[in-house]
């Protein structure tokens, strides 16, 4: 009989490790641009931090998946934690002594993004070995709930610590990374790397995840429409709401309420998901999310009130998070073990590649047509996506789950699994797609 997750020692350690790392990362995500703004007084240079992070993630996401399938995953996670700890400690010392060069700040931002691109697929690969297939939905939901909680709490704590001393958020992040490293080191399960001939970063290896996704019509359609398309459109929608309800920048109360509702909806969805086994209802949830986003755009165009916009965005994020957990659980189960890293990276790449342009498009629509028409036109784009996932035959043909053992292999005396052949991306903050 499969033991419950609360008794799964290695899953608890992975959950704690991620909590420490994500919480610290959220604190520094706020503190880094604040530090640059304090040092230089230039909003442009402060914005460069985010640009470097996004660019580094997109460039290294596919190679990161290859590494996660070539190197033993627990070892790779430990190396990532040590690398993050090294660069954050260097920044902490520099800030404590009163001067952090812009080069060092950008190095920390870029290194953090690169390490994240390697760490994330390694986590999913190791989780495949730690968590039985029939508990994957619950495990994914708990990881999402942890992440959304950290996103709510981290910036608040980071801002408060920065106010006391600019070095404090980075010092606390370093402590969190140290704790994360210890947790990963205590994990007993190993996820064996795939042995393959040829260059690790050949075109074939880098595109293996994309090729796998493209060959399965359901995965291809959901990622292109629900992931890429909806992420872009909903990012535009939330930026329009943030700008329109902030009174032209004179007040942040209305826009802040909308963004808080988005975070609250994502957290509520992650907490609710284990109650309904979202992997079994992923298509229904995806369709419901798409049409709810269309409705939200129409309501915001008709009723220009921040309270209404916030509640509608919260509902969209609630459904999106549940749907994305279901899709991610399905993806983890149907992906061959030796391709988990590359498939997870490919799915994340497809879902994220146009995400930074959503706010840009929203701002252009707002300037050109005003709030009501901007909401309406964005709703039209969302409606096209909703029609495709509702009526396209490829979106209705969910892949069957492969046969795999109900329980993960037990660890042998050397800490590795006994001889048994081993038989995946999540919702983005403030976006509805996978």
Coordinates of C-alpha atoms in Angstrom, one line a residue:
X1 CA 0.0 0.0 0.0
X2 CA 1.3 3.4 -0.9
X3 CA 2.2 5.5 2.2
X4 CA 0.8 9.0 2.4
X5 CA 3.0 11.9 1.3
X6 CA 3.3 13.2 4.9
X7 CA 5.2 10.0 5.7
X8 CA 7.5 10.3 2.6
X9 CA 10.7 11.5 4.1
X10 CA 12.4 12.5 0.9
X11 CA 9.4 14.4 -0.4
X12 CA 9.3 16.4 2.8
X13 CA 13.0 17.2 2.4
X14 CA 12.4 18.3 -1.2
X15 CA 9.5 20.5 -0.1
X16 CA 11.5 22.2 2.7
X17 CA 14.5 22.6 0.4
X18 CA 12.4 24.5 -2.2
X19 CA 10.7 26.6 0.5
X20 CA 14.0 27.9 1.8
X21 CA 15.3 28.6 -1.7
X22 CA 12.1 30.2 -3.2
X23 CA 11.6 32.4 -0.1
X24 CA 15.1 33.7 -0.4
X25 CA 14.8 34.2 -4.1
X26 CA 11.6 36.2 -3.7
X27 CA 13.3 38.5 -1.2
X28 CA 16.2 39.1 -3.4
X29 CA 14.0 39.6 -6.5
X30 CA 12.6 42.7 -4.8
X31 CA 15.9 43.7 -3.1
X32 CA 18.1 43.6 -6.2
X33 CA 16.4 46.4 -8.2
X34 CA 16.0 48.4 -5.0
X35 CA 19.7 48.1 -4.3
X36 CA 20.5 49.3 -7.9
X37 CA 18.1 52.2 -7.5
X38 CA 19.6 53.1 -4.2
X39 CA 23.2 52.9 -5.6
X40 CA 22.6 54.6 -9.0
X41 CA 19.3 56.4 -8.8
X42 CA 18.6 55.1 -12.3
X43 CA 15.3 53.3 -12.9
X44 CA 16.8 52.1 -16.2
X45 CA 19.6 50.3 -14.5
X46 CA 17.2 48.9 -11.9
X47 CA 15.1 47.5 -14.7
X48 CA 18.2 45.9 -16.3
X49 CA 18.2 43.4 -13.4
X50 CA 14.9 41.9 -14.6
X51 CA 16.0 42.0 -18.2
X52 CA 19.2 40.1 -17.5
X53 CA 17.3 37.5 -15.4
X54 CA 14.6 36.9 -18.1
X55 CA 17.1 36.7 -20.9
X56 CA 19.4 34.3 -19.0
X57 CA 16.5 32.0 -18.2
X58 CA 15.3 31.8 -21.8
X59 CA 18.8 31.2 -23.2
X60 CA 19.7 28.5 -20.7
X61 CA 16.4 26.7 -20.2
X62 CA 16.9 24.0 -22.9
X63 CA 20.5 23.3 -22.0
X64 CA 19.5 23.1 -18.3
X65 CA 17.1 20.3 -19.2
X66 CA 19.9 18.4 -21.0
X67 CA 22.1 18.7 -17.9
X68 CA 19.3 17.4 -15.7
X69 CA 19.1 14.3 -17.9
X70 CA 22.8 13.7 -18.0
X71 CA 23.9 14.2 -14.4
X72 CA 22.6 12.5 -11.3
X73 CA 19.8 14.8 -10.3
X74 CA 20.4 15.1 -6.5
X75 CA 24.1 15.8 -7.1
X76 CA 23.1 18.4 -9.7
X77 CA 20.8 20.1 -7.2
X78 CA 23.5 20.2 -4.6
X79 CA 25.9 21.8 -7.1
X80 CA 23.3 24.4 -7.9
X81 CA 22.6 25.3 -4.3
X82 CA 26.4 25.7 -3.6
X83 CA 26.7 27.9 -6.7
X84 CA 23.8 30.1 -5.6
X85 CA 25.2 30.3 -2.1
X86 CA 28.6 31.4 -3.4
X87 CA 27.3 34.3 -5.5
X88 CA 24.8 35.5 -2.9
X89 CA 27.4 35.4 -0.2
X90 CA 29.7 37.5 -2.3
X91 CA 27.0 40.1 -2.9
X92 CA 26.1 40.2 0.8
X93 CA 29.7 41.0 1.8
X94 CA 29.9 43.7 -0.9
X95 CA 26.6 45.3 0.2
X96 CA 27.6 45.1 3.9
X97 CA 30.8 47.0 3.1
X98 CA 28.8 49.7 1.5
X99 CA 29.4 49.2 -2.3
X100 CA 28.0 46.6 -4.7
X101 CA 29.3 47.2 -8.2
X102 CA 26.7 47.0 -11.0
X103 CA 28.7 44.2 -12.6
X104 CA 28.4 42.1 -9.5
X105 CA 24.6 42.7 -9.2
X106 CA 24.1 41.7 -12.8
X107 CA 26.3 38.7 -12.3
X108 CA 24.2 37.6 -9.3
X109 CA 20.9 38.1 -11.3
X110 CA 22.2 36.2 -14.3
X111 CA 23.8 33.4 -12.3
X112 CA 20.6 33.0 -10.3
X113 CA 18.6 32.7 -13.5
X114 CA 21.1 30.2 -15.1
X115 CA 21.2 28.0 -11.9
X116 CA 17.4 28.1 -11.8
X117 CA 17.2 26.8 -15.3
X118 CA 19.3 23.8 -14.3
X119 CA 17.8 23.3 -10.9
X120 CA 14.1 23.2 -11.9
X121 CA 14.2 20.2 -14.3
X122 CA 16.5 18.3 -11.9
X123 CA 13.8 18.7 -9.1
X124 CA 11.1 17.3 -11.4
X125 CA 13.3 14.4 -12.4
X126 CA 14.1 13.6 -8.8
X127 CA 10.5 13.9 -7.8
X128 CA 9.6 11.2 -10.3
X129 CA 11.8 8.9 -8.3
X130 CA 10.5 10.0 -4.9
X131 CA 6.7 10.2 -5.5
X132 CA 4.5 7.4 -6.8
X133 CA 2.5 8.1 -9.9
X134 CA -0.9 8.1 -8.1
X135 CA 0.3 10.8 -5.8
X136 CA 1.9 13.1 -8.4
X137 CA -1.1 15.4 -8.5
X138 CA -1.1 15.9 -4.7
X139 CA 2.7 16.4 -4.6
X140 CA 2.6 19.0 -7.4
X141 CA -0.2 20.9 -5.7
X142 CA 1.8 21.0 -2.5
X143 CA 4.8 22.3 -4.3
X144 CA 2.7 25.0 -5.9
X145 CA 1.1 26.0 -2.6
X146 CA 4.6 26.3 -1.1
X147 CA 5.8 28.5 -4.0
X148 CA 2.7 30.8 -4.0
X149 CA 3.0 31.3 -0.2
X150 CA 6.7 32.3 -0.7
X151 CA 5.6 34.7 -3.4
X152 CA 3.2 36.3 -1.1
X153 CA 5.5 36.5 2.0
X154 CA 8.9 36.9 0.4
X155 CA 8.6 40.4 -1.1
X156 CA 7.1 41.8 2.1
X157 CA 9.8 40.3 4.3
X158 CA 12.5 41.3 1.8
X159 CA 11.3 44.9 1.7
X160 CA 11.1 45.1 5.4
X161 CA 14.7 43.7 5.8
X162 CA 16.0 46.1 3.1
X163 CA 14.6 49.0 5.1
X164 CA 16.6 47.9 8.1
X165 CA 19.8 47.3 6.1
X166 CA 20.3 46.7 2.4
X167 CA 22.5 43.6 3.1
X168 CA 19.9 41.8 5.3
X169 CA 17.7 40.3 2.5
X170 CA 20.8 38.8 0.8
X171 CA 22.1 37.5 4.1
X172 CA 18.8 35.8 4.9
X173 CA 18.7 34.4 1.4
X174 CA 22.2 32.9 1.9
X175 CA 21.1 31.2 5.1
X176 CA 18.1 29.8 3.2
X177 CA 20.3 28.4 0.5
X178 CA 22.5 26.8 3.2
X179 CA 19.4 25.2 4.7
X180 CA 18.3 24.1 1.2
X181 CA 21.7 22.5 0.5
X182 CA 21.5 20.5 3.8
X183 CA 17.9 19.3 3.0
X184 CA 19.0 18.1 -0.5
X185 CA 22.0 16.4 1.0
X186 CA 19.8 14.4 3.3
X187 CA 17.6 13.1 0.5
X188 CA 18.3 9.3 0.2
X189 CA 16.7 8.7 -3.2
X190 CA 18.9 8.9 -6.3
X191 CA 17.6 9.7 -9.8
X192 CA 20.1 8.0 -12.2
X193 CA 21.4 10.0 -15.1
X194 CA 20.8 8.8 -18.7
X195 CA 24.0 7.5 -20.4
X196 CA 24.2 8.5 -24.0
X197 CA 26.8 8.8 -26.7
X198 CA 27.5 12.1 -28.4
X199 CA 27.7 15.7 -27.4
X200 CA 25.4 16.7 -24.5
X201 CA 24.6 20.0 -26.2
X202 CA 24.0 18.8 -29.7
X203 CA 21.0 20.0 -31.6
X204 CA 19.3 16.7 -31.1
X205 CA 19.8 16.8 -27.4
X206 CA 18.7 20.4 -27.0
X207 CA 15.5 19.9 -29.0
X208 CA 14.6 16.4 -27.7
X209 CA 12.1 17.8 -25.3
X210 CA 10.5 20.0 -27.9
X211 CA 10.4 17.0 -30.3
X212 CA 8.7 14.9 -27.7
X213 CA 6.0 17.5 -27.0
X214 CA 5.4 18.2 -30.7
X215 CA 4.8 14.5 -31.5
X216 CA 1.9 14.4 -29.0
X217 CA -1.0 16.6 -30.3
X218 CA -2.6 17.2 -26.9
X219 CA 0.6 18.4 -25.3
X220 CA 1.5 20.5 -28.3
X221 CA -1.9 22.2 -28.5
X222 CA -2.2 22.9 -24.8
X223 CA 1.3 24.3 -24.5
X224 CA 1.0 26.5 -27.5
X225 CA -2.5 27.8 -26.8
X226 CA -3.0 27.5 -23.0
X227 CA 0.6 28.0 -22.2
X228 CA 2.1 30.4 -24.7
X229 CA -1.0 32.2 -25.9
X230 CA -2.9 32.6 -22.7
X231 CA 0.2 33.6 -20.7
X232 CA 0.8 36.4 -23.2
X233 CA -2.9 37.6 -23.2
X234 CA -3.4 37.3 -19.5
X235 CA -0.1 39.1 -18.8
X236 CA -1.5 41.9 -21.0
X237 CA -4.8 41.9 -19.2
X238 CA -3.3 42.1 -15.7
X239 CA -1.0 44.9 -16.7
X240 CA -3.9 46.9 -18.2
X241 CA -5.8 46.4 -14.9
X242 CA -2.7 47.4 -12.8
X243 CA -2.2 50.6 -14.9
X244 CA -5.9 51.5 -15.4
X245 CA -6.7 51.2 -11.7
X246 CA -3.6 53.0 -10.4
X247 CA -5.1 56.4 -11.4
X248 CA -2.3 57.1 -13.9
X249 CA 0.4 56.3 -11.3
X250 CA -1.0 58.7 -8.7
X251 CA -2.3 55.8 -6.5
X252 CA -1.1 52.2 -6.2
X253 CA -4.1 51.1 -4.1
X254 CA -6.3 49.8 -6.9
X255 CA -3.6 48.2 -8.9
X256 CA -2.0 46.7 -5.8
X257 CA -5.4 45.2 -4.9
X258 CA -5.6 43.5 -8.3
X259 CA -2.1 42.0 -8.0
X260 CA -2.8 40.8 -4.4
X261 CA -5.9 39.1 -5.7
X262 CA -4.0 37.4 -8.4
X263 CA -1.5 36.0 -5.8
X264 CA -4.4 35.0 -3.5
X265 CA -6.2 33.2 -6.3
X266 CA -3.0 31.3 -7.2
X267 CA -2.5 30.2 -3.6
X268 CA -6.1 29.2 -3.1
X269 CA -6.0 27.1 -6.3
X270 CA -2.8 25.3 -5.1
X271 CA -4.5 24.5 -1.8
X272 CA -7.7 23.3 -3.4
X273 CA -6.2 21.2 -6.2
X274 CA -5.5 18.0 -4.1
X275 CA -9.2 17.7 -3.2
X276 CA -10.3 17.0 -6.8
X277 CA -7.3 15.1 -8.4
X278 CA -6.8 17.7 -11.2
X279 CA -4.9 15.4 -13.4
X280 CA -8.1 13.4 -14.1
X281 CA -10.0 16.6 -15.1
X282 CA -7.2 18.6 -16.7
X283 CA -9.0 19.2 -20.0
X284 CA -12.2 20.4 -18.4
X285 CA -10.2 22.7 -16.1
X286 CA -8.2 24.2 -19.0
X287 CA -11.4 24.9 -21.0
X288 CA -13.1 26.5 -17.9
X289 CA -10.0 28.6 -17.3
X290 CA -9.9 30.0 -20.8
X291 CA -13.6 31.0 -20.9
X292 CA -13.4 32.5 -17.4
X293 CA -10.5 34.7 -18.6
X294 CA -12.7 35.8 -21.6
X295 CA -15.5 36.6 -19.2
X296 CA -13.1 38.5 -16.9
X297 CA -11.9 40.7 -19.8
X298 CA -15.5 41.5 -20.7
X299 CA -16.5 42.3 -17.1
X300 CA -13.5 44.6 -16.6
X301 CA -14.3 46.4 -19.9
X302 CA -17.9 46.9 -18.8
X303 CA -17.4 47.5 -15.0
X304 CA -14.3 49.7 -14.4
X305 CA -13.9 49.0 -10.7
X306 CA -10.7 47.6 -9.1
X307 CA -12.7 45.4 -6.7
X308 CA -14.5 43.7 -9.5
X309 CA -11.2 43.4 -11.6
X310 CA -9.4 41.9 -8.6
X311 CA -12.1 39.3 -7.9
X312 CA -12.2 38.3 -11.6
X313 CA -8.4 38.0 -11.8
X314 CA -8.4 35.9 -8.6
X315 CA -11.0 33.5 -10.0
X316 CA -8.9 33.2 -13.2
X317 CA -5.8 32.4 -11.3
X318 CA -7.6 30.0 -9.0
X319 CA -8.8 27.9 -12.0
X320 CA -5.5 28.4 -13.8
X321 CA -3.5 27.0 -11.0
X322 CA -5.7 24.0 -10.6
X323 CA -5.6 23.3 -14.3
X324 CA -1.9 23.8 -14.6
X325 CA -1.3 21.4 -11.7
X326 CA -3.4 18.8 -13.4
X327 CA -1.5 19.3 -16.7
X328 CA 1.9 19.2 -15.0
X329 CA 1.0 16.0 -13.2
X330 CA -0.1 14.5 -16.5
X331 CA 3.1 15.6 -18.2
X332 CA 5.3 14.1 -15.4
X333 CA 3.5 10.8 -15.6
X334 CA 3.5 10.4 -19.4
X335 CA 7.1 11.6 -20.0
X336 CA 9.8 8.8 -20.1
X337 CA 12.1 9.0 -17.1
X338 CA 15.2 9.6 -19.2
X339 CA 13.6 12.7 -20.8
X340 CA 11.9 14.4 -17.8
X341 CA 14.5 17.1 -17.6
X342 CA 14.4 18.1 -21.3
X343 CA 10.7 17.9 -21.5
X344 CA 10.1 20.0 -18.4
X345 CA 12.5 22.6 -19.7
X346 CA 10.9 22.6 -23.2
X347 CA 7.4 23.0 -21.7
X348 CA 8.7 25.9 -19.5
X349 CA 10.4 27.5 -22.5
X350 CA 7.3 27.3 -24.7
X351 CA 5.1 28.8 -21.9
X352 CA 7.5 31.6 -21.0
X353 CA 9.1 32.8 -24.3
X354 CA 6.5 35.5 -25.0
X355 CA 5.5 36.2 -21.4
X356 CA 7.7 39.4 -21.1
X357 CA 5.9 40.9 -24.1
X358 CA 2.4 40.7 -22.5
X359 CA 2.7 43.9 -20.4
X360 CA 4.3 45.7 -23.4
X361 CA 1.3 44.8 -25.6
X362 CA -1.1 45.8 -22.8
X363 CA 0.5 49.1 -22.4
X364 CA 0.4 49.8 -26.1
X365 CA -3.3 48.9 -26.3
X366 CA -4.0 51.1 -23.3
X367 CA -2.3 54.1 -24.8
X368 CA -3.9 53.7 -28.2
X369 CA -7.5 52.9 -27.3
X370 CA -8.1 53.5 -23.6
X371 CA -8.9 51.0 -20.8
X372 CA -12.3 49.8 -22.0
X373 CA -11.2 49.0 -25.6
X374 CA -7.9 47.6 -24.3
X375 CA -9.8 45.1 -22.1
X376 CA -12.1 44.3 -24.9
X377 CA -9.4 43.6 -27.5
X378 CA -7.4 41.5 -25.1
X379 CA -10.7 39.5 -24.4
X380 CA -10.9 38.8 -28.2
X381 CA -7.4 37.3 -28.1
X382 CA -8.4 35.2 -25.1
X383 CA -11.6 34.1 -26.9
X384 CA -9.6 32.8 -29.9
X385 CA -7.5 30.7 -27.5
X386 CA -10.6 29.5 -25.7
X387 CA -12.2 28.4 -29.0
X388 CA -9.1 26.4 -30.0
X389 CA -8.8 24.4 -26.7
X390 CA -12.6 23.8 -26.7
X391 CA -13.1 22.6 -30.3
X392 CA -9.7 21.4 -31.6
X393 CA -9.6 17.7 -31.9
X394 CA -6.0 17.6 -30.7
X395 CA -7.0 19.3 -27.5
X396 CA -9.5 16.6 -26.7
X397 CA -7.2 13.6 -27.1
X398 CA -5.4 13.3 -23.8
X399 CA -2.4 10.9 -23.8
X400 CA -2.8 7.6 -21.9
X401 CA -0.6 7.1 -18.8
X402 CA 2.2 4.6 -19.3
X403 CA 2.4 1.6 -17.0
X404 CA 4.8 2.3 -14.1
X405 CA 5.2 0.9 -10.6
X406 CA 2.9 2.3 -8.0
X407 CA 5.8 2.9 -5.6
X408 CA 9.2 4.4 -6.2
X409 CA 12.1 1.9 -6.0
X410 CA 13.5 1.3 -2.5
X411 CA 17.0 2.6 -1.8
X412 CA 19.7 0.0 -1.7
X413 CA 22.6 -0.3 0.7
X414 CA 24.6 2.2 -1.3
X415 CA 21.8 4.8 -1.2
X416 CA 20.9 4.1 -4.9
X417 CA 17.7 2.4 -6.1
X418 CA 17.7 -1.3 -6.4
X419 CA 18.1 -2.8 -9.9
X420 CA 14.9 -1.7 -11.5
X421 CA 14.4 0.2 -14.7
X422 CA 12.9 3.6 -14.2
X423 CA 9.8 3.7 -16.1
X424 CA 6.1 17.7 -16.7
X425 CA 5.6 22.8 -16.5
X426 CA 3.5 24.8 -13.8
X427 CA 1.5 28.0 -13.8
X428 CA 3.3 31.3 -13.9
X429 CA 2.7 34.0 -11.4
X430 CA 0.0 36.4 -12.6
X431 CA -0.6 34.4 -15.7
X432 CA -3.2 31.7 -16.4
X433 CA -1.4 29.3 -18.6
X434 CA 0.8 26.3 -17.9

